[in-house]
């Protein structure tokens, strides 16, 4: 589980597929459109700690759960990212000055860390704290951090399917346990080949200024710009 607070500032151009000739108050009742542009995303992935660490929501980036910043690992990811916004929608004329738009938006990012997961597991002894180790590999937690429900039966089933757990001694001399195929530096934690994206649906209200004073342009010129 995780959550992320996304704050985005975007500049988009909008293209109307259907033209309306004459004054704006005579525009079409229904106008499908597409928008695209560029934006800046501010984000902060979080997760709830295990029960024995208080089951509290914490920021994940400072923990470097994949060993970021250590020798042999990737550099720490940024909480500011470029984003390419794309949206499709339809505007409905409510009255002479107001349009209501229903829109679905897609956001293509240049990061794979919106959920703090991208590459392989790190060596557990390379992480700086027990909390970082716990948040990096949560496979053997016997109590759910989200609802405090026991996971023992689920763990029993998974251990049978994965041929039990693995116990090994780390370079720091400590003993570690994990599922077979999970939790070691050769095991895949995420998929770095594809960057993250997100989408949303929403309703917008457009208020038109100067209606009746300006004419609409033909379809090939019906391009507008907006800042969100």
PDB file of C-alpha atoms in Angstrom:
ATOM      1  CA  UNK A   1       0.000   0.000   0.000  1.00  0.00           C
ATOM      2  CA  UNK A   2       1.058   3.570  -0.481  1.00  0.00           C
ATOM      3  CA  UNK A   3      -0.320   7.034  -1.057  1.00  0.00           C
ATOM      4  CA  UNK A   4       1.041  10.071  -2.824  1.00  0.00           C
ATOM      5  CA  UNK A   5      -0.007  13.706  -2.726  1.00  0.00           C
ATOM      6  CA  UNK A   6       0.292  15.114  -6.249  1.00  0.00           C
ATOM      7  CA  UNK A   7       0.437  18.835  -6.958  1.00  0.00           C
ATOM      8  CA  UNK A   8       0.636  19.773 -10.612  1.00  0.00           C
ATOM      9  CA  UNK A   9       1.047  23.033 -12.504  1.00  0.00           C
ATOM     10  CA  UNK A  10       0.441  22.704 -16.239  1.00  0.00           C
ATOM     11  CA  UNK A  11       0.198  24.815 -19.366  1.00  0.00           C
ATOM     12  CA  UNK A  12      -2.063  23.255 -22.000  1.00  0.00           C
ATOM     13  CA  UNK A  13      -3.353  24.020 -25.448  1.00  0.00           C
ATOM     14  CA  UNK A  14      -6.900  22.910 -26.299  1.00  0.00           C
ATOM     15  CA  UNK A  15      -8.114  21.993 -29.776  1.00  0.00           C
ATOM     16  CA  UNK A  16     -11.863  21.925 -30.503  1.00  0.00           C
ATOM     17  CA  UNK A  17     -12.825  19.285 -33.055  1.00  0.00           C
ATOM     18  CA  UNK A  18     -15.942  21.161 -34.187  1.00  0.00           C
ATOM     19  CA  UNK A  19     -16.024  24.804 -35.262  1.00  0.00           C
ATOM     20  CA  UNK A  20     -18.710  27.369 -34.464  1.00  0.00           C
ATOM     21  CA  UNK A  21     -19.179  30.346 -36.745  1.00  0.00           C
ATOM     22  CA  UNK A  22     -20.494  33.695 -35.599  1.00  0.00           C
ATOM     23  CA  UNK A  23     -20.552  35.188 -32.097  1.00  0.00           C
ATOM     24  CA  UNK A  24     -19.533  33.081 -29.098  1.00  0.00           C
ATOM     25  CA  UNK A  25     -23.038  32.931 -27.648  1.00  0.00           C
ATOM     26  CA  UNK A  26     -24.057  31.037 -30.786  1.00  0.00           C
ATOM     27  CA  UNK A  27     -21.394  28.380 -30.285  1.00  0.00           C
ATOM     28  CA  UNK A  28     -22.260  24.708 -30.534  1.00  0.00           C
ATOM     29  CA  UNK A  29     -24.107  23.000 -27.704  1.00  0.00           C
ATOM     30  CA  UNK A  30     -21.652  20.101 -27.643  1.00  0.00           C
ATOM     31  CA  UNK A  31     -17.960  20.476 -28.507  1.00  0.00           C
ATOM     32  CA  UNK A  32     -15.482  17.583 -28.154  1.00  0.00           C
ATOM     33  CA  UNK A  33     -11.874  18.618 -27.581  1.00  0.00           C
ATOM     34  CA  UNK A  34      -8.368  17.416 -26.852  1.00  0.00           C
ATOM     35  CA  UNK A  35      -5.733  19.130 -24.686  1.00  0.00           C
ATOM     36  CA  UNK A  36      -1.977  18.661 -24.417  1.00  0.00           C
ATOM     37  CA  UNK A  37       0.917  20.569 -22.927  1.00  0.00           C
ATOM     38  CA  UNK A  38       3.671  20.446 -20.347  1.00  0.00           C
ATOM     39  CA  UNK A  39       3.672  20.655 -16.574  1.00  0.00           C
ATOM     40  CA  UNK A  40       5.613  20.402 -13.330  1.00  0.00           C
ATOM     41  CA  UNK A  41       4.664  17.772 -10.760  1.00  0.00           C
ATOM     42  CA  UNK A  42       5.382  17.899  -7.022  1.00  0.00           C
ATOM     43  CA  UNK A  43       4.849  14.565  -5.260  1.00  0.00           C
ATOM     44  CA  UNK A  44       5.638  12.770  -2.007  1.00  0.00           C
ATOM     45  CA  UNK A  45       5.139   8.973  -1.724  1.00  0.00           C
ATOM     46  CA  UNK A  46       4.160   7.695   1.711  1.00  0.00           C
ATOM     47  CA  UNK A  47       3.298   4.371   3.344  1.00  0.00           C
ATOM     48  CA  UNK A  48       2.085   3.189   6.723  1.00  0.00           C
ATOM     49  CA  UNK A  49       4.729   1.650   8.966  1.00  0.00           C
ATOM     50  CA  UNK A  50       4.340  -1.878  10.392  1.00  0.00           C
ATOM     51  CA  UNK A  51       2.404  -2.311  13.628  1.00  0.00           C
ATOM     52  CA  UNK A  52       5.596  -2.578  15.704  1.00  0.00           C
ATOM     53  CA  UNK A  53       6.647   0.830  14.334  1.00  0.00           C
ATOM     54  CA  UNK A  54       3.349   2.495  15.206  1.00  0.00           C
ATOM     55  CA  UNK A  55       1.356   2.010  11.963  1.00  0.00           C
ATOM     56  CA  UNK A  56       1.951   5.684  11.114  1.00  0.00           C
ATOM     57  CA  UNK A  57       2.082   7.299   7.678  1.00  0.00           C
ATOM     58  CA  UNK A  58       5.632   8.386   6.857  1.00  0.00           C
ATOM     59  CA  UNK A  59       7.534   9.837   3.901  1.00  0.00           C
ATOM     60  CA  UNK A  60       9.382   7.141   1.956  1.00  0.00           C
ATOM     61  CA  UNK A  61      11.999   9.116   0.043  1.00  0.00           C
ATOM     62  CA  UNK A  62      14.250   9.878   3.081  1.00  0.00           C
ATOM     63  CA  UNK A  63      14.479   6.133   3.798  1.00  0.00           C
ATOM     64  CA  UNK A  64      16.065   5.312   0.408  1.00  0.00           C
ATOM     65  CA  UNK A  65      14.287   1.947   0.385  1.00  0.00           C
ATOM     66  CA  UNK A  66      16.161   0.776  -2.730  1.00  0.00           C
ATOM     67  CA  UNK A  67      19.554   1.936  -1.464  1.00  0.00           C
ATOM     68  CA  UNK A  68      19.475   5.209  -3.393  1.00  0.00           C
ATOM     69  CA  UNK A  69      22.584   7.296  -2.902  1.00  0.00           C
ATOM     70  CA  UNK A  70      24.764   4.380  -1.797  1.00  0.00           C
ATOM     71  CA  UNK A  71      27.690   3.071  -3.845  1.00  0.00           C
ATOM     72  CA  UNK A  72      26.406   0.724  -6.535  1.00  0.00           C
ATOM     73  CA  UNK A  73      22.841   2.044  -6.392  1.00  0.00           C
ATOM     74  CA  UNK A  74      20.922   4.707  -8.290  1.00  0.00           C
ATOM     75  CA  UNK A  75      20.900   8.320  -7.155  1.00  0.00           C
ATOM     76  CA  UNK A  76      17.982   9.536  -4.997  1.00  0.00           C
ATOM     77  CA  UNK A  77      14.915  10.436  -7.020  1.00  0.00           C
ATOM     78  CA  UNK A  78      13.493  13.942  -7.118  1.00  0.00           C
ATOM     79  CA  UNK A  79      10.126  14.985  -5.693  1.00  0.00           C
ATOM     80  CA  UNK A  80       9.822  17.463  -8.584  1.00  0.00           C
ATOM     81  CA  UNK A  81       9.201  15.963 -12.000  1.00  0.00           C
ATOM     82  CA  UNK A  82       8.344  17.067 -15.512  1.00  0.00           C
ATOM     83  CA  UNK A  83       4.952  15.785 -16.659  1.00  0.00           C
ATOM     84  CA  UNK A  84       3.259  15.651 -20.061  1.00  0.00           C
ATOM     85  CA  UNK A  85      -0.497  16.247 -19.669  1.00  0.00           C
ATOM     86  CA  UNK A  86      -2.991  14.917 -22.197  1.00  0.00           C
ATOM     87  CA  UNK A  87      -6.770  15.163 -21.871  1.00  0.00           C
ATOM     88  CA  UNK A  88      -9.912  14.462 -23.858  1.00  0.00           C
ATOM     89  CA  UNK A  89     -13.331  15.818 -23.061  1.00  0.00           C
ATOM     90  CA  UNK A  90     -16.535  17.425 -24.187  1.00  0.00           C
ATOM     91  CA  UNK A  91     -17.808  20.927 -23.482  1.00  0.00           C
ATOM     92  CA  UNK A  92     -21.534  21.452 -23.036  1.00  0.00           C
ATOM     93  CA  UNK A  93     -23.021  24.903 -23.481  1.00  0.00           C
ATOM     94  CA  UNK A  94     -24.963  25.707 -20.305  1.00  0.00           C
ATOM     95  CA  UNK A  95     -25.879  29.269 -21.216  1.00  0.00           C
ATOM     96  CA  UNK A  96     -24.414  32.131 -23.247  1.00  0.00           C
ATOM     97  CA  UNK A  97     -21.471  32.619 -20.845  1.00  0.00           C
ATOM     98  CA  UNK A  98     -20.912  29.237 -19.201  1.00  0.00           C
ATOM     99  CA  UNK A  99     -19.690  25.886 -20.518  1.00  0.00           C
ATOM    100  CA  UNK A 100     -19.531  22.707 -18.446  1.00  0.00           C
ATOM    101  CA  UNK A 101     -16.777  20.289 -19.479  1.00  0.00           C
ATOM    102  CA  UNK A 102     -16.430  16.600 -18.665  1.00  0.00           C
ATOM    103  CA  UNK A 103     -12.807  15.534 -19.011  1.00  0.00           C
ATOM    104  CA  UNK A 104     -10.508  12.537 -18.644  1.00  0.00           C
ATOM    105  CA  UNK A 105      -6.857  13.395 -18.175  1.00  0.00           C
ATOM    106  CA  UNK A 106      -3.691  11.344 -18.583  1.00  0.00           C
ATOM    107  CA  UNK A 107      -0.352  12.364 -17.126  1.00  0.00           C
ATOM    108  CA  UNK A 108       2.871  10.863 -18.443  1.00  0.00           C
ATOM    109  CA  UNK A 109       5.821  11.322 -16.087  1.00  0.00           C
ATOM    110  CA  UNK A 110       9.578  10.890 -16.347  1.00  0.00           C
ATOM    111  CA  UNK A 111       9.925   9.002 -13.068  1.00  0.00           C
ATOM    112  CA  UNK A 112       9.242   5.453 -11.891  1.00  0.00           C
ATOM    113  CA  UNK A 113       9.054   6.432  -8.233  1.00  0.00           C
ATOM    114  CA  UNK A 114       5.528   7.738  -7.673  1.00  0.00           C
ATOM    115  CA  UNK A 115       5.091   4.642  -5.489  1.00  0.00           C
ATOM    116  CA  UNK A 116       8.740   4.561  -4.262  1.00  0.00           C
ATOM    117  CA  UNK A 117       9.241   1.253  -6.130  1.00  0.00           C
ATOM    118  CA  UNK A 118      11.305   0.843  -9.293  1.00  0.00           C
ATOM    119  CA  UNK A 119      14.316  -1.501  -9.465  1.00  0.00           C
ATOM    120  CA  UNK A 120      15.653  -4.440  -7.443  1.00  0.00           C
ATOM    121  CA  UNK A 121      15.665  -4.915  -3.697  1.00  0.00           C
ATOM    122  CA  UNK A 122      18.817  -3.582  -2.038  1.00  0.00           C
ATOM    123  CA  UNK A 123      21.077  -5.535   0.254  1.00  0.00           C
ATOM    124  CA  UNK A 124      19.332  -5.079   3.593  1.00  0.00           C
ATOM    125  CA  UNK A 125      22.623  -4.283   5.346  1.00  0.00           C
ATOM    126  CA  UNK A 126      23.177  -1.334   3.019  1.00  0.00           C
ATOM    127  CA  UNK A 127      20.140   0.502   4.410  1.00  0.00           C
ATOM    128  CA  UNK A 128      20.590   2.989   7.224  1.00  0.00           C
ATOM    129  CA  UNK A 129      17.977   1.858   9.749  1.00  0.00           C
ATOM    130  CA  UNK A 130      15.679  -0.961  10.822  1.00  0.00           C
ATOM    131  CA  UNK A 131      12.738   1.165   9.704  1.00  0.00           C
ATOM    132  CA  UNK A 132      14.211   1.493   6.207  1.00  0.00           C
ATOM    133  CA  UNK A 133      14.700  -2.277   6.070  1.00  0.00           C
ATOM    134  CA  UNK A 134      11.139  -2.890   7.218  1.00  0.00           C
ATOM    135  CA  UNK A 135       9.715  -0.503   4.620  1.00  0.00           C
ATOM    136  CA  UNK A 136      11.887  -1.931   1.849  1.00  0.00           C
ATOM    137  CA  UNK A 137      10.787  -5.562   2.254  1.00  0.00           C
ATOM    138  CA  UNK A 138       7.389  -6.145   3.849  1.00  0.00           C
ATOM    139  CA  UNK A 139       6.800  -9.682   2.633  1.00  0.00           C
ATOM    140  CA  UNK A 140       6.835 -11.406   6.045  1.00  0.00           C
ATOM    141  CA  UNK A 141       4.675  -8.967   8.045  1.00  0.00           C
ATOM    142  CA  UNK A 142       2.189 -11.075  10.000  1.00  0.00           C
ATOM    143  CA  UNK A 143      -0.197  -8.194  10.780  1.00  0.00           C
ATOM    144  CA  UNK A 144      -1.603  -5.802   8.180  1.00  0.00           C
ATOM    145  CA  UNK A 145      -0.522  -2.215   8.808  1.00  0.00           C
ATOM    146  CA  UNK A 146      -3.679  -0.871   7.154  1.00  0.00           C
ATOM    147  CA  UNK A 147      -6.323  -2.604   9.314  1.00  0.00           C
ATOM    148  CA  UNK A 148      -4.405  -4.564  12.014  1.00  0.00           C
ATOM    149  CA  UNK A 149      -5.801  -7.871  10.679  1.00  0.00           C
ATOM    150  CA  UNK A 150      -3.663 -10.989  11.002  1.00  0.00           C
ATOM    151  CA  UNK A 151      -1.916 -12.147   7.806  1.00  0.00           C
ATOM    152  CA  UNK A 152      -0.811 -15.503   9.226  1.00  0.00           C
ATOM    153  CA  UNK A 153      -3.118 -17.611   7.041  1.00  0.00           C
ATOM    154  CA  UNK A 154      -2.079 -15.643   3.952  1.00  0.00           C
ATOM    155  CA  UNK A 155       1.599 -16.012   4.824  1.00  0.00           C
ATOM    156  CA  UNK A 156       1.151 -19.762   5.337  1.00  0.00           C
ATOM    157  CA  UNK A 157      -0.381 -20.085   1.878  1.00  0.00           C
ATOM    158  CA  UNK A 158       2.302 -17.949   0.230  1.00  0.00           C
ATOM    159  CA  UNK A 159       5.121 -19.792   1.973  1.00  0.00           C
ATOM    160  CA  UNK A 160       3.742 -23.068   0.611  1.00  0.00           C
ATOM    161  CA  UNK A 161       3.471 -21.644  -2.911  1.00  0.00           C
ATOM    162  CA  UNK A 162       6.964 -20.132  -2.830  1.00  0.00           C
ATOM    163  CA  UNK A 163       8.666 -23.153  -1.242  1.00  0.00           C
ATOM    164  CA  UNK A 164       9.114 -21.561   2.148  1.00  0.00           C
ATOM    165  CA  UNK A 165      11.171 -18.643   3.312  1.00  0.00           C
ATOM    166  CA  UNK A 166      14.860 -17.955   3.009  1.00  0.00           C
ATOM    167  CA  UNK A 167      17.199 -17.301   5.922  1.00  0.00           C
ATOM    168  CA  UNK A 168      20.638 -15.860   5.247  1.00  0.00           C
ATOM    169  CA  UNK A 169      23.478 -14.004   6.945  1.00  0.00           C
ATOM    170  CA  UNK A 170      24.184 -10.494   5.656  1.00  0.00           C
ATOM    171  CA  UNK A 171      27.551  -8.795   5.252  1.00  0.00           C
ATOM    172  CA  UNK A 172      26.865  -7.041   8.563  1.00  0.00           C
ATOM    173  CA  UNK A 173      26.634 -10.397  10.366  1.00  0.00           C
ATOM    174  CA  UNK A 174      22.895 -10.090  10.993  1.00  0.00           C
ATOM    175  CA  UNK A 175      20.359 -12.781  10.131  1.00  0.00           C
ATOM    176  CA  UNK A 176      17.663 -11.909   7.604  1.00  0.00           C
ATOM    177  CA  UNK A 177      14.517 -13.706   6.485  1.00  0.00           C
ATOM    178  CA  UNK A 178      12.419 -13.237   3.366  1.00  0.00           C
ATOM    179  CA  UNK A 179      10.350 -15.109   0.788  1.00  0.00           C
ATOM    180  CA  UNK A 180      12.245 -17.089  -1.803  1.00  0.00           C
ATOM    181  CA  UNK A 181      12.658 -14.780  -4.796  1.00  0.00           C
ATOM    182  CA  UNK A 182      12.053 -11.608  -2.792  1.00  0.00           C
ATOM    183  CA  UNK A 183      14.144  -9.293  -0.659  1.00  0.00           C
ATOM    184  CA  UNK A 184      17.670  -9.843  -2.016  1.00  0.00           C
ATOM    185  CA  UNK A 185      19.670  -7.627  -4.362  1.00  0.00           C
ATOM    186  CA  UNK A 186      19.146 -10.045  -7.269  1.00  0.00           C
ATOM    187  CA  UNK A 187      15.358 -10.003  -6.792  1.00  0.00           C
ATOM    188  CA  UNK A 188      13.125  -7.628  -8.705  1.00  0.00           C
ATOM    189  CA  UNK A 189      11.118  -5.169  -6.605  1.00  0.00           C
ATOM    190  CA  UNK A 190       9.647  -3.019  -9.402  1.00  0.00           C
ATOM    191  CA  UNK A 191       9.902  -2.515 -13.150  1.00  0.00           C
ATOM    192  CA  UNK A 192      12.245   0.337 -14.136  1.00  0.00           C
ATOM    193  CA  UNK A 193      11.605  -0.113 -17.863  1.00  0.00           C
ATOM    194  CA  UNK A 194       8.303   1.809 -17.783  1.00  0.00           C
ATOM    195  CA  UNK A 195       7.787   5.176 -16.067  1.00  0.00           C
ATOM    196  CA  UNK A 196       4.744   5.829 -13.909  1.00  0.00           C
ATOM    197  CA  UNK A 197       1.647   7.612 -15.148  1.00  0.00           C
ATOM    198  CA  UNK A 198      -1.641   8.638 -13.574  1.00  0.00           C
ATOM    199  CA  UNK A 199      -5.070   9.629 -14.792  1.00  0.00           C
ATOM    200  CA  UNK A 200      -8.188  11.347 -13.507  1.00  0.00           C
ATOM    201  CA  UNK A 201     -11.698  12.322 -14.491  1.00  0.00           C
ATOM    202  CA  UNK A 202     -13.331  15.599 -13.589  1.00  0.00           C
ATOM    203  CA  UNK A 203     -15.802  18.346 -14.292  1.00  0.00           C
ATOM    204  CA  UNK A 204     -14.784  21.877 -15.271  1.00  0.00           C
ATOM    205  CA  UNK A 205     -16.766  25.099 -15.501  1.00  0.00           C
ATOM    206  CA  UNK A 206     -15.698  27.608 -18.156  1.00  0.00           C
ATOM    207  CA  UNK A 207     -16.860  31.217 -17.833  1.00  0.00           C
ATOM    208  CA  UNK A 208     -16.582  33.178 -21.076  1.00  0.00           C
ATOM    209  CA  UNK A 209     -15.703  36.874 -20.864  1.00  0.00           C
ATOM    210  CA  UNK A 210     -16.860  39.295 -23.535  1.00  0.00           C
ATOM    211  CA  UNK A 211     -19.509  37.011 -25.031  1.00  0.00           C
ATOM    212  CA  UNK A 212     -21.200  38.655 -27.979  1.00  0.00           C
ATOM    213  CA  UNK A 213     -18.230  40.898 -28.769  1.00  0.00           C
ATOM    214  CA  UNK A 214     -15.898  38.329 -30.288  1.00  0.00           C
ATOM    215  CA  UNK A 215     -16.506  35.921 -33.116  1.00  0.00           C
ATOM    216  CA  UNK A 216     -15.452  32.307 -33.086  1.00  0.00           C
ATOM    217  CA  UNK A 217     -12.869  31.208 -35.613  1.00  0.00           C
ATOM    218  CA  UNK A 218     -13.066  28.310 -38.083  1.00  0.00           C
ATOM    219  CA  UNK A 219     -12.112  24.852 -36.842  1.00  0.00           C
ATOM    220  CA  UNK A 220      -8.475  25.050 -37.917  1.00  0.00           C
ATOM    221  CA  UNK A 221      -8.012  28.136 -35.729  1.00  0.00           C
ATOM    222  CA  UNK A 222      -9.991  26.982 -32.685  1.00  0.00           C
ATOM    223  CA  UNK A 223      -6.998  26.525 -30.410  1.00  0.00           C
ATOM    224  CA  UNK A 224      -6.954  27.988 -26.906  1.00  0.00           C
ATOM    225  CA  UNK A 225      -4.490  27.868 -24.012  1.00  0.00           C
ATOM    226  CA  UNK A 226      -4.996  27.429 -20.290  1.00  0.00           C
ATOM    227  CA  UNK A 227      -2.943  27.295 -17.106  1.00  0.00           C
ATOM    228  CA  UNK A 228      -3.929  24.818 -14.400  1.00  0.00           C
TER     229      UNK A 228
END
